XYZ file of C-alpha atoms in Angstrom:
211
model
C -9.154 87.733 -57.485
C -8.467 87.152 -53.759
C -12.092 86.202 -53.308
C -11.785 83.557 -56.016
C -8.683 81.915 -54.441
C -10.271 81.844 -50.995
C -13.366 80.115 -52.317
C -11.258 77.514 -54.147
C -9.224 76.750 -51.010
C -12.355 76.323 -48.951
C -13.754 73.865 -51.478
C -10.563 71.774 -51.397
C -10.588 71.545 -47.571
C -14.248 70.513 -47.587
C -13.486 67.744 -50.073
C -10.645 66.377 -47.899
C -12.844 66.381 -44.797
C -15.524 64.478 -46.676
C -13.018 61.802 -47.734
C -11.720 61.418 -44.154
C -15.264 60.992 -42.822
C -15.985 58.247 -45.350
C -12.750 56.328 -44.590
C -11.719 56.880 -40.947
C -8.892 54.309 -41.130
C -7.002 56.526 -43.559
C -6.385 59.006 -40.744
C -5.061 56.246 -38.396
C -2.403 54.651 -40.560
C 0.269 55.233 -37.908
C -1.759 53.710 -35.017
C -0.184 50.415 -33.750
C -2.171 47.220 -34.318
C -3.984 45.717 -31.296
C -2.078 42.782 -29.747
C -3.371 39.374 -30.772
C -4.836 37.078 -28.052
C -2.795 33.856 -27.668
C -4.629 30.627 -28.423
C -5.463 28.557 -25.313
C -3.270 25.519 -24.641
C -4.676 22.185 -25.732
C -6.097 20.202 -22.761
C -4.408 16.948 -21.663
C -6.002 13.799 -23.107
C -8.782 12.438 -20.932
C -7.780 9.559 -18.684
C -4.047 10.215 -18.897
C -2.102 9.256 -15.715
C 1.154 10.681 -14.366
C 4.270 8.725 -15.214
C 5.177 6.054 -12.666
C 8.213 6.718 -10.478
C 10.646 3.860 -9.912
C 13.449 3.382 -7.399
C 15.847 0.638 -6.358
C 14.659 -1.171 -3.230
C 17.389 -1.347 -0.550
C 18.261 -4.498 1.398
C 16.442 -4.477 4.740
C 17.058 -8.092 5.832
C 18.633 -8.297 9.291
C 17.525 -4.819 10.350
C 15.039 -3.986 13.056
C 11.539 -3.748 11.656
C 11.068 -0.134 12.736
C 14.401 0.871 11.166
C 13.529 -0.957 7.941
C 10.204 0.826 7.724
C 11.788 4.241 8.302
C 14.460 3.646 5.656
C 11.922 2.312 3.147
C 9.836 5.454 3.520
C 12.934 7.631 3.136
C 13.682 5.776 -0.120
C 10.214 6.708 -1.428
C 8.234 3.567 -0.568
C 5.179 4.590 1.481
C 3.072 1.393 1.317
C 4.489 -1.029 3.879
C 3.220 -4.127 5.669
C 4.703 -6.989 7.690
C 3.858 -10.552 8.685
C 5.012 -13.279 11.076
C 7.314 -15.622 9.100
C 6.868 -18.389 11.680
C 3.249 -18.811 10.554
C 1.746 -18.008 13.957
C -0.188 -14.975 12.727
C 1.215 -12.712 15.433
C 0.732 -8.972 15.048
C 3.775 -6.701 14.955
C 2.254 -4.414 17.575
C 5.608 -2.913 18.622
C 7.847 -2.855 15.549
C 11.022 -2.238 17.574
C 10.653 -5.737 19.059
C 10.845 -7.423 15.625
C 13.553 -7.932 13.008
C 13.334 -8.454 9.248
C 13.950 -11.953 7.850
C 12.669 -11.452 4.306
C 11.277 -8.773 2.044
C 9.074 -8.658 -1.038
C 10.045 -7.315 -3.578
C 13.638 -8.492 -3.209
C 16.519 -6.134 -2.488
C 18.019 -4.507 -5.567
C 14.821 -4.675 -7.594
C 13.878 -1.509 -9.473
C 10.170 -1.154 -8.760
C 7.363 1.366 -8.824
C 7.449 3.380 -5.591
C 3.681 2.886 -5.272
C 4.259 -0.880 -4.816
C 3.649 -2.441 -1.399
C 6.768 -3.665 0.421
C 6.088 -6.683 2.656
C 8.508 -7.512 5.489
C 8.631 -11.034 6.946
C 9.647 -10.745 10.585
C 10.314 -12.582 13.840
C 10.811 -11.280 17.370
C 14.321 -10.096 18.260
C 15.129 -13.179 20.357
C 13.986 -15.613 17.638
C 15.936 -17.050 14.718
C 14.847 -16.459 11.141
C 13.666 -19.625 9.359
C 15.124 -20.656 6.018
C 11.753 -19.845 4.440
C 8.379 -18.501 5.505
C 6.259 -21.090 7.298
C 3.207 -21.863 5.161
C -0.126 -20.544 6.358
C -2.697 -23.172 7.430
C -4.811 -24.484 4.592
C -8.336 -23.036 4.860
C -10.909 -25.616 5.851
C -13.385 -26.465 3.136
C -15.641 -29.503 3.112
C -13.021 -31.626 4.920
C -10.777 -31.097 7.942
C -7.163 -30.139 7.094
C -4.132 -31.389 9.046
C -3.359 -28.596 11.531
C -0.877 -30.420 13.795
C 2.239 -28.323 14.470
C 0.717 -25.064 13.262
C -0.004 -21.942 15.277
C -3.360 -22.028 17.013
C -4.288 -18.446 16.138
C -3.618 -19.077 12.442
C -5.554 -22.357 12.623
C -8.564 -20.598 14.089
C -8.459 -18.158 11.176
C -8.477 -21.072 8.707
C -11.745 -22.470 10.122
C -15.224 -21.096 9.364
C -16.061 -18.025 11.455
C -19.112 -19.818 12.909
C -17.214 -22.966 13.943
C -17.507 -24.151 17.568
C -13.892 -24.538 18.783
C -12.402 -25.692 22.091
C -8.690 -25.402 22.914
C -6.945 -27.149 25.852
C -3.365 -27.235 27.084
C -1.915 -30.669 26.322
C 0.734 -30.494 29.081
C -0.262 -28.702 32.268
C -3.899 -27.628 32.108
C -2.921 -23.960 31.684
C -5.307 -21.325 30.359
C -4.747 -20.642 26.667
C -5.047 -16.870 26.707
C -2.979 -15.800 23.684
C -3.367 -18.391 20.947
C -0.545 -16.911 18.832
C 1.898 -18.325 21.457
C 0.553 -21.886 21.112
C 0.785 -24.665 18.522
C -1.564 -27.570 17.772
C -0.631 -30.984 19.188
C -3.788 -32.916 18.315
C -7.126 -32.303 16.668
C -10.587 -33.746 16.509
C -11.969 -34.428 13.903
C -8.934 -36.022 12.272
C -7.574 -34.771 8.928
C -9.786 -35.692 5.979
C -12.972 -35.931 8.043
C -16.018 -34.312 6.449
C -16.900 -30.992 8.066
C -20.638 -30.730 8.561
C -20.780 -28.122 11.331
C -19.665 -30.403 14.181
C -17.579 -28.905 17.047
C -13.795 -28.897 16.614
C -11.366 -29.577 19.492
C -7.610 -29.014 19.779
C -4.892 -29.731 22.336
C -1.970 -27.330 22.254
C 1.459 -26.611 23.707
C 3.552 -23.446 23.821
C 5.439 -22.791 20.586
C 8.816 -23.659 22.149
C 7.550 -26.826 23.881
C 7.357 -30.415 22.656
C 3.936 -31.979 22.281
C 3.265 -35.117 24.415
């Protein structure tokens, strides 16, 4: 009888082993599931740009040009330029020697910080004009009226290949820095057709009266 029970038990164990071999997952029912891989984030739309940053532009009028530039940069405005409001086309080579007469955009405007801020300036010892002096009209087919305008700016309004002579109208002085001189007379006269002929000017210092 003991032999019979032993044989039956052996047969049962063999059957269970066969079932486990056919279905291996049945033996791993308590094994934790593998973590799922998170889906990748969706890419940003092509061509999208970062949002513009805006700030209120302070009032710089009356301040030294160097101070105005420093304060503008501190306020977040990095693109700065300046120009001579007297229309003489002088360069602001040493900003501490100039003061601000006007600014664009105007003070108090809420603007994009990537905008360019333009300062209109004069030298410290000069008075600010009520408005920017207009730039000389570029010469086209006829000669503009340049009398009273800064000689350096006038030269820039003529063709780059023009033959130009400049003489002191008062004392025969050398005209070395044209931005310090203004036109007293011109030849050809305003309205004359420009056909490549030489152009001549007499000039006086900016603070002098023409003869």
